[in-house]
Coordinates of C-alpha atoms in Angstrom, one line a residue:
M1 CA 82.6 118.0 112.3
I2 CA 85.3 117.9 109.5
T3 CA 84.3 115.8 106.5
K4 CA 86.7 113.4 104.7
S5 CA 87.0 115.8 101.7
Q6 CA 87.8 118.7 104.0
K7 CA 90.5 116.6 105.7
M8 CA 92.0 115.8 102.3
M9 CA 92.0 119.4 101.3
M10 CA 93.8 120.3 104.5
V11 CA 96.5 117.7 103.8
V12 CA 97.0 119.0 100.2
L13 CA 97.2 122.7 101.3
S14 CA 99.7 121.8 104.0
G15 CA 101.7 120.0 101.4
V16 CA 101.8 123.0 99.1
V17 CA 103.0 125.1 102.0
I18 CA 105.7 122.6 102.8
L19 CA 106.7 122.6 99.2
A20 CA 107.1 126.3 99.1
I21 CA 109.0 126.4 102.4
G22 CA 111.2 123.5 101.3
R23 CA 112.1 125.1 98.1
F24 CA 113.1 128.4 99.7
Y25 CA 115.2 126.4 102.3
F26 CA 117.1 124.5 99.6
L27 CA 117.7 127.5 97.5
Q28 CA 119.4 129.1 100.5
Q29 CA 121.3 125.9 101.1
K30 CA 122.5 126.0 97.5
K31 CA 123.9 129.5 98.0
N32 CA 125.7 128.4 101.2
A33 CA 126.9 125.0 100.0
N34 CA 130.6 124.4 100.3
P35 CA 131.1 120.7 99.7
R36 CA 134.4 119.2 100.8
N37 CA 135.9 115.7 100.7
D38 CA 139.0 114.0 102.0
L39 CA 140.6 113.4 98.6
P40 CA 144.2 114.5 98.4
N41 CA 144.8 116.6 95.2
S42 CA 147.7 114.3 94.2
S43 CA 145.7 111.1 94.4
F44 CA 142.7 110.9 92.1
P45 CA 140.8 107.6 92.2
N46 CA 140.3 105.4 89.2
I47 CA 136.6 105.5 88.2
I48 CA 134.5 102.7 86.7
F49 CA 131.0 103.7 85.6
I50 CA 128.7 100.7 85.3
I51 CA 125.5 101.4 83.3
A52 CA 122.9 98.6 83.1
D53 CA 120.7 98.5 80.0
D54 CA 116.9 97.9 80.4
I55 CA 116.4 96.8 84.0
G56 CA 113.5 97.5 86.5
W57 CA 114.5 99.7 89.4
N58 CA 113.4 96.9 91.8
D59 CA 114.9 94.0 89.9
Y60 CA 117.7 93.5 92.5
H61 CA 117.9 91.3 95.5
F62 CA 119.1 94.3 97.6
N63 CA 116.0 96.2 96.5
G64 CA 113.7 93.5 97.7
H65 CA 113.2 91.2 94.7
P66 CA 112.1 87.9 96.2
V67 CA 113.7 85.7 93.5
L68 CA 116.5 87.5 91.6
Q69 CA 120.1 86.9 92.7
T70 CA 122.4 89.9 92.2
P71 CA 125.2 89.3 94.8
H72 CA 127.8 91.6 93.2
I73 CA 125.4 94.6 92.8
D74 CA 124.1 93.8 96.3
E75 CA 127.7 94.1 97.6
L76 CA 128.1 97.5 95.9
A77 CA 124.9 98.6 97.6
R78 CA 125.9 97.1 101.0
T79 CA 129.3 98.9 101.1
G80 CA 128.3 102.0 99.1
V81 CA 126.1 105.0 99.2
V82 CA 122.8 104.2 97.6
F83 CA 120.3 106.7 96.2
N84 CA 117.2 104.7 95.6
N85 CA 115.0 107.6 94.4
A86 CA 117.1 108.3 91.3
Y87 CA 115.8 108.8 87.7
A88 CA 116.8 108.9 84.1
T89 CA 116.1 112.1 82.2
N90 CA 114.7 110.0 79.4
S91 CA 113.2 106.5 79.3
I92 CA 115.1 105.3 76.2
C93 CA 118.8 104.5 75.8
R94 CA 120.4 107.0 73.5
P95 CA 119.0 110.2 75.0
S96 CA 119.6 108.9 78.5
L97 CA 123.2 107.9 77.9
A98 CA 123.8 111.3 76.3
S99 CA 122.4 113.0 79.4
I100 CA 124.7 110.9 81.7
I101 CA 127.9 111.8 79.7
T102 CA 127.0 115.5 79.2
G103 CA 125.2 116.4 82.4
L104 CA 122.4 117.9 80.3
Y105 CA 118.7 117.3 79.6
P106 CA 117.8 115.9 76.1
S107 CA 116.3 119.2 75.1
Q108 CA 119.7 120.8 75.9
H109 CA 122.1 118.3 74.3
G110 CA 119.8 117.8 71.4
I111 CA 119.9 114.0 71.2
T112 CA 116.2 113.2 71.8
A113 CA 115.6 109.8 70.3
N114 CA 117.3 106.5 69.4
A115 CA 117.0 107.0 65.7
R116 CA 116.3 109.5 62.9
A117 CA 113.3 108.6 60.8
I118 CA 114.0 107.9 57.2
N119 CA 110.5 106.7 56.3
A120 CA 108.4 106.6 59.4
R121 CA 105.5 105.1 57.4
R122 CA 107.6 102.1 56.5
G123 CA 109.4 102.0 59.9
A124 CA 112.7 102.8 58.4
Y125 CA 115.2 104.5 60.7
D126 CA 118.8 105.7 60.5
F127 CA 120.6 104.8 63.7
G128 CA 124.2 105.7 63.3
L129 CA 124.5 108.5 60.8
P130 CA 125.0 112.3 61.5
P131 CA 123.8 114.6 62.7
Y132 CA 123.5 112.7 66.0
A133 CA 127.1 111.7 66.1
K134 CA 128.3 115.1 65.0
R135 CA 126.2 116.7 67.8
M136 CA 128.0 114.7 70.5
N137 CA 131.4 115.6 69.0
G138 CA 130.6 119.3 69.8
L139 CA 129.5 118.8 73.4
D140 CA 131.5 118.9 76.6
T141 CA 131.5 115.4 78.1
L142 CA 132.7 113.7 81.3
P143 CA 135.7 112.0 79.6
R144 CA 136.8 115.3 78.1
Q145 CA 136.8 116.9 81.5
L146 CA 138.6 114.0 83.1
S147 CA 141.2 114.1 80.4
K148 CA 142.1 117.6 81.5
L149 CA 142.9 116.1 84.9
G150 CA 145.2 113.4 83.5
Y151 CA 142.7 110.5 83.2
R152 CA 143.0 107.9 80.5
S153 CA 139.5 106.8 79.4
Y154 CA 138.0 103.7 77.8
Q155 CA 134.5 103.2 76.3
A156 CA 133.3 99.6 76.6
G157 CA 129.9 98.4 75.5
K158 CA 126.9 100.5 74.4
W159 CA 127.8 103.7 72.6
W160 CA 125.6 105.2 69.9
E161 CA 127.7 108.2 68.8
E162 CA 130.0 106.6 66.2
G163 CA 133.6 106.2 67.4
F164 CA 134.7 106.5 71.0
A165 CA 136.6 109.7 70.2
N166 CA 133.3 111.5 69.6
G167 CA 132.6 111.2 73.3
G168 CA 136.2 112.2 74.3
F169 CA 137.4 108.7 75.1
D170 CA 141.0 107.9 74.5
E171 CA 140.3 104.2 73.6
G172 CA 137.2 102.0 73.2
D173 CA 135.4 99.3 71.3
K174 CA 136.5 99.3 67.7
K175 CA 133.9 100.6 65.3
P176 CA 132.8 97.8 63.0
E177 CA 132.6 98.2 59.2
G178 CA 129.4 100.0 58.2
L179 CA 127.1 101.9 60.4
F180 CA 125.1 99.8 62.9
R181 CA 122.6 100.7 65.5
H182 CA 124.9 101.1 68.5
V183 CA 128.1 101.5 66.4
T184 CA 130.0 99.2 68.7
R185 CA 130.5 95.5 69.4
M186 CA 127.3 95.7 71.4
N187 CA 126.9 92.0 72.1
V188 CA 130.6 91.2 72.6
I189 CA 131.6 93.2 75.7
G190 CA 130.1 91.4 78.8
R191 CA 128.4 88.6 76.9
E192 CA 131.5 87.2 75.2
T193 CA 134.5 88.7 76.9
L194 CA 135.7 91.3 79.4
Q195 CA 139.3 91.1 78.2
P196 CA 139.5 94.5 76.6
V197 CA 138.4 96.0 79.9
F198 CA 141.0 93.9 81.8
D199 CA 143.7 94.9 79.3
F200 CA 143.0 98.6 79.7
I201 CA 143.1 98.3 83.5
D202 CA 146.4 96.4 83.4
K203 CA 147.9 98.8 80.8
N204 CA 147.1 101.7 83.1
S205 CA 148.1 100.2 86.4
I206 CA 151.5 98.6 85.8
D207 CA 153.1 101.2 88.0
Q208 CA 151.2 101.3 91.3
N209 CA 152.6 104.7 92.1
K210 CA 151.4 106.2 88.8
Q211 CA 149.9 109.7 88.7
Q212 CA 147.6 108.9 85.8
P213 CA 144.2 107.4 86.9
F214 CA 141.8 105.7 84.5
F215 CA 138.1 106.0 83.7
I216 CA 136.1 103.2 82.3
W217 CA 132.6 103.4 80.8
Y218 CA 131.2 99.9 81.2
A219 CA 127.8 99.8 79.5
P220 CA 127.2 96.3 78.1
Q221 CA 124.0 95.6 76.3
M222 CA 122.8 93.6 79.4
P223 CA 120.2 92.6 80.5
H224 CA 118.8 94.1 77.3
T225 CA 117.6 91.7 74.6
P226 CA 118.5 89.3 73.2
H227 CA 117.7 87.4 76.4
N228 CA 120.0 84.4 75.9
P229 CA 121.7 83.7 79.3
P230 CA 123.9 80.6 79.6
E231 CA 122.1 77.7 81.2
K232 CA 124.0 78.2 84.6
F233 CA 122.3 81.6 84.9
L234 CA 119.0 80.5 83.6
A235 CA 118.6 77.2 85.5
P236 CA 118.0 78.7 89.0
Y237 CA 114.9 80.5 87.7
R238 CA 113.2 77.6 85.9
G239 CA 110.0 76.9 87.8
K240 CA 110.3 80.1 89.8
A241 CA 109.1 82.5 87.0
S242 CA 105.6 82.5 85.6
N243 CA 106.9 82.0 82.1
E244 CA 110.1 81.3 80.1
K245 CA 110.5 84.9 79.0
I246 CA 110.7 86.2 82.5
A247 CA 113.1 83.3 83.5
K248 CA 115.4 84.4 80.7
Y249 CA 115.3 88.0 81.7
W250 CA 116.1 87.1 85.3
G251 CA 118.9 85.0 84.0
M252 CA 120.2 88.0 82.0
V253 CA 120.2 90.1 85.2
T254 CA 122.3 87.5 87.1
W255 CA 124.6 87.1 84.1
F256 CA 125.1 90.9 84.0
D257 CA 125.7 90.9 87.8
D258 CA 128.4 88.2 87.3
T259 CA 130.4 90.4 84.9
I260 CA 130.5 93.1 87.6
G261 CA 131.9 90.5 90.0
Q262 CA 134.6 89.7 87.4
I263 CA 135.6 93.3 87.1
T264 CA 135.8 93.9 90.9
A265 CA 137.8 90.7 91.3
H266 CA 140.2 91.8 88.7
L267 CA 140.7 95.1 90.5
E268 CA 141.3 93.3 93.8
A269 CA 143.8 91.0 92.2
R270 CA 145.7 94.0 90.9
G271 CA 145.6 95.8 94.3
L272 CA 143.5 98.6 92.8
R273 CA 140.1 98.2 94.5
D274 CA 140.8 100.6 97.4
N275 CA 141.5 103.5 95.0
T276 CA 138.7 102.7 92.5
L277 CA 135.4 104.5 92.8
I278 CA 132.6 102.5 91.2
V279 CA 129.4 104.2 90.1
Y280 CA 126.4 102.1 89.2
M281 CA 123.0 103.0 87.6
A282 CA 120.7 102.0 84.7
D283 CA 120.1 104.0 81.5
N284 CA 116.3 103.4 81.8
G285 CA 113.7 101.0 83.0
V286 CA 112.8 97.5 81.9
S287 CA 111.2 96.7 78.6
L288 CA 107.9 95.1 79.6
E289 CA 107.2 94.3 75.9
D290 CA 110.1 91.9 76.0
I291 CA 109.3 90.1 79.3
V292 CA 105.5 90.3 79.3
E293 CA 105.1 91.2 82.9
N294 CA 107.0 92.8 85.8
A295 CA 106.1 93.9 89.3
G296 CA 104.9 97.5 89.7
S297 CA 103.8 100.0 87.0
A298 CA 102.0 98.7 83.9
D299 CA 104.3 100.8 81.8
G300 CA 108.0 100.3 81.5
K301 CA 110.7 101.5 79.1
D302 CA 109.7 104.5 76.9
S303 CA 107.2 105.7 79.4
P304 CA 107.2 108.4 82.1
H305 CA 106.1 105.9 84.8
E306 CA 108.3 104.6 87.5
M307 CA 109.2 101.4 85.8
G308 CA 110.4 103.3 82.8
I309 CA 112.6 106.0 84.4
R310 CA 113.6 105.0 87.9
T311 CA 116.9 103.4 88.8
P312 CA 119.1 103.1 91.9
V313 CA 122.4 105.0 91.8
I314 CA 125.3 103.7 93.8
F315 CA 128.6 105.4 94.7
N316 CA 130.9 102.8 96.0
W317 CA 134.3 103.7 97.4
P318 CA 134.5 101.9 100.8
S319 CA 138.0 102.9 101.6
H320 CA 136.9 106.6 101.7
W321 CA 133.1 106.7 102.1
Q322 CA 130.8 105.1 104.7
A323 CA 128.0 102.9 103.4
A324 CA 124.6 104.7 103.6
Q325 CA 121.1 104.8 102.2
R326 CA 119.9 108.2 100.9
D327 CA 116.2 109.1 100.2
A328 CA 117.0 112.2 98.2
L329 CA 115.8 112.7 94.7
V330 CA 118.5 112.2 92.1
S331 CA 118.8 112.6 88.3
N332 CA 121.3 110.8 86.1
I333 CA 122.7 114.3 85.1
D334 CA 123.9 114.6 88.8
V335 CA 126.8 112.1 88.3
F336 CA 128.9 114.4 86.1
P337 CA 128.9 117.3 88.6
T338 CA 129.4 115.0 91.5
L339 CA 132.6 113.6 90.0
M340 CA 133.8 117.1 89.1
D341 CA 133.1 118.3 92.6
L342 CA 135.0 115.4 94.1
L343 CA 138.1 115.9 91.9
Q344 CA 138.1 119.7 91.8
P345 CA 136.5 121.0 95.0
S346 CA 138.2 124.4 95.1
T347 CA 139.5 125.3 91.6
A348 CA 138.2 127.9 89.2
Q349 CA 138.1 125.3 86.5
A350 CA 135.7 123.1 88.6
S351 CA 133.4 126.1 89.2
T352 CA 133.2 126.9 85.5
T353 CA 132.5 123.2 84.6
L354 CA 129.8 122.9 87.3
Q355 CA 128.1 126.1 86.2
N356 CA 127.6 124.8 82.7
L357 CA 125.9 121.6 83.9
S358 CA 122.2 121.2 84.7
G359 CA 122.8 118.6 87.4
H360 CA 123.7 119.1 91.0
S361 CA 126.6 117.6 93.0
L362 CA 125.7 114.8 95.4
L363 CA 129.0 115.0 97.2
P364 CA 127.6 116.7 100.3
S365 CA 125.0 114.0 100.6
I366 CA 127.6 111.2 100.0
V367 CA 130.1 112.3 102.5
A368 CA 128.0 114.1 105.1
G369 CA 124.4 113.1 104.6
K370 CA 123.3 116.6 103.6
Q371 CA 120.2 117.1 101.5
P372 CA 121.1 117.7 97.8
Q373 CA 120.3 121.0 96.3
R374 CA 117.5 119.9 94.1
T375 CA 113.9 120.0 95.3
E376 CA 112.5 118.1 92.4
V377 CA 113.5 115.8 89.6
V378 CA 112.3 116.2 86.0
G379 CA 112.5 114.4 82.7
E380 CA 111.1 114.3 79.2
G381 CA 110.3 111.9 76.3
Y382 CA 110.2 112.4 72.5
L383 CA 108.4 110.6 69.7
G384 CA 111.6 110.0 67.7
Q385 CA 109.9 110.6 64.4
G386 CA 111.7 113.7 63.2
K387 CA 113.7 113.9 60.0
E388 CA 116.7 115.3 61.9
V389 CA 117.9 115.3 65.5
F390 CA 116.4 118.6 66.5
D391 CA 112.9 118.3 65.2
N392 CA 111.5 115.3 67.2
P393 CA 108.2 116.3 68.8
R394 CA 108.2 116.0 72.6
K395 CA 105.5 113.5 73.8
F396 CA 105.7 114.1 77.6
R397 CA 107.4 115.9 80.5
W398 CA 107.2 114.8 84.1
I399 CA 108.2 116.1 87.6
R400 CA 108.5 114.3 90.9
L401 CA 108.8 115.9 94.4
Q402 CA 109.6 114.2 97.6
Q403 CA 108.0 116.4 100.3
L404 CA 105.8 115.3 103.2
P405 CA 103.0 114.6 103.6
A406 CA 103.0 113.0 100.2
Q407 CA 105.4 112.2 97.3
W408 CA 103.8 113.9 94.3
K409 CA 104.4 113.2 90.6
L410 CA 102.9 115.0 87.6
I411 CA 103.1 113.9 84.0
A412 CA 102.2 116.4 81.3
Y413 CA 101.6 114.9 77.8
D414 CA 101.9 116.7 74.5
D415 CA 98.2 116.5 74.0
H416 CA 97.8 118.6 77.2
H417 CA 96.2 115.9 79.4
L418 CA 97.8 115.5 82.8
E419 CA 98.4 112.6 85.2
L420 CA 98.9 113.3 88.9
F421 CA 99.9 110.6 91.4
N422 CA 100.5 110.4 95.1
L423 CA 103.4 107.9 95.1
T424 CA 103.2 107.5 98.9
D425 CA 99.7 105.9 98.7
D426 CA 99.9 104.8 95.0
P427 CA 103.4 103.6 94.1
D428 CA 102.2 101.8 91.0
E429 CA 100.6 104.9 89.6
K430 CA 97.1 103.4 89.2
N431 CA 95.0 106.3 90.6
N432 CA 95.2 109.4 88.5
L433 CA 94.2 112.4 90.7
S434 CA 94.4 115.0 88.0
G435 CA 91.4 117.2 87.8
E436 CA 90.1 116.5 91.3
S437 CA 89.3 119.6 93.4
A438 CA 91.1 118.2 96.5
T439 CA 94.4 118.1 94.6
A440 CA 94.0 121.1 92.4
A441 CA 96.5 123.2 94.4
V442 CA 99.2 120.6 94.2
E443 CA 98.6 120.1 90.4
T444 CA 98.9 123.8 89.8
E445 CA 102.1 124.1 91.8
L446 CA 103.7 121.1 90.1
L447 CA 102.8 122.2 86.6
K448 CA 104.2 125.7 87.4
R449 CA 107.5 124.2 88.6
L450 CA 107.7 121.8 85.6
N451 CA 107.3 124.7 83.2
E452 CA 110.1 126.5 84.9
D453 CA 112.5 123.5 84.8
L454 CA 111.5 122.2 81.3
P455 CA 109.5 124.9 79.5
E456 CA 106.9 123.9 76.8
R457 CA 108.3 123.9 73.3

């Protein structure tokens, strides 16, 4: 008679075998991949990249939230290709945004924290000064690559790296006098007005037959604090939330969603919606400290748990791509190579650009449902207490796999203790299986692969 522990061991060993076979298969697929699309070389789409700021991965109506109303994001999901197992490389804003725009991990682009410590004992931090901004100025970025293809680009909302030109944008939010945390009009775009976004769209679409497309980075500080939604967005949640803080957070989510509706309506009014690709994701998870509670994991923003790093990613271009749900694992560094693959599928320049990025193109999955090249997704977090950008100590690394019979996730902390979760049975990460004999083989395999992807420093 087979005991319960023996059964569990058999399941774990079969999982390890499947992981090894799956990895070999996807490496072969990577060699043979030849992604194509139906995009004429003479007709590049406009691109609007919408980046939410501090929102839980399941805080959307389309993702099953029982109360929150997000009709415009829901519409992007309903008519787009949704990757719901997507992750940020870092669980705080500045390193995550830097990864999105460079296609690199924080340990590669060097922007590892929101701030540089001036006097950590007193809690004094330098948010906007070099070397952070200088570091971005020397990196390749998505706007710089798009500029080579004739795109005009606009930075709207959250942007840490001094002026918009540091990221390769042509235009953007005017830098205020002095050096502030996000070095932008962070609480104006979205909360007070969308007019600069509308003006940029109109200026670049007067001639419907133009050959110059536009790219917009729309990253309002929403639903990030301050949670001060107008009454019309707050009222529907009074009496439905367990406390006022959560009601205000929910109101912020719906207010943010409303700004997306305004942008899509403007595109439709200008006859531009059919040739505009909209990409949606969040920079990191929700800040539980700000809203007291949230469904799911006990740890949110600034943690390696699901509520800190997970986000849906949506590619919406209904005139070209059929709506679909994809279960594949995705990283925020995959958006850059996906767009390059779309715009330059067969040029030498595209090949060089893609080789320099750490992400993988999702285009084969978007257009044909093929499994992406990656077999795992990884990320890292830093303490943010270094005197300069490069000397922040790393506090954790993590890896997640999606292979039957279980979805495994390993977190390796700087003090060398480990957490191992079976997300299939334990989606809220409450049962740490690290150190158990029945899961030792999986733990060893995941740690080996994590060290290959993100080596110890």
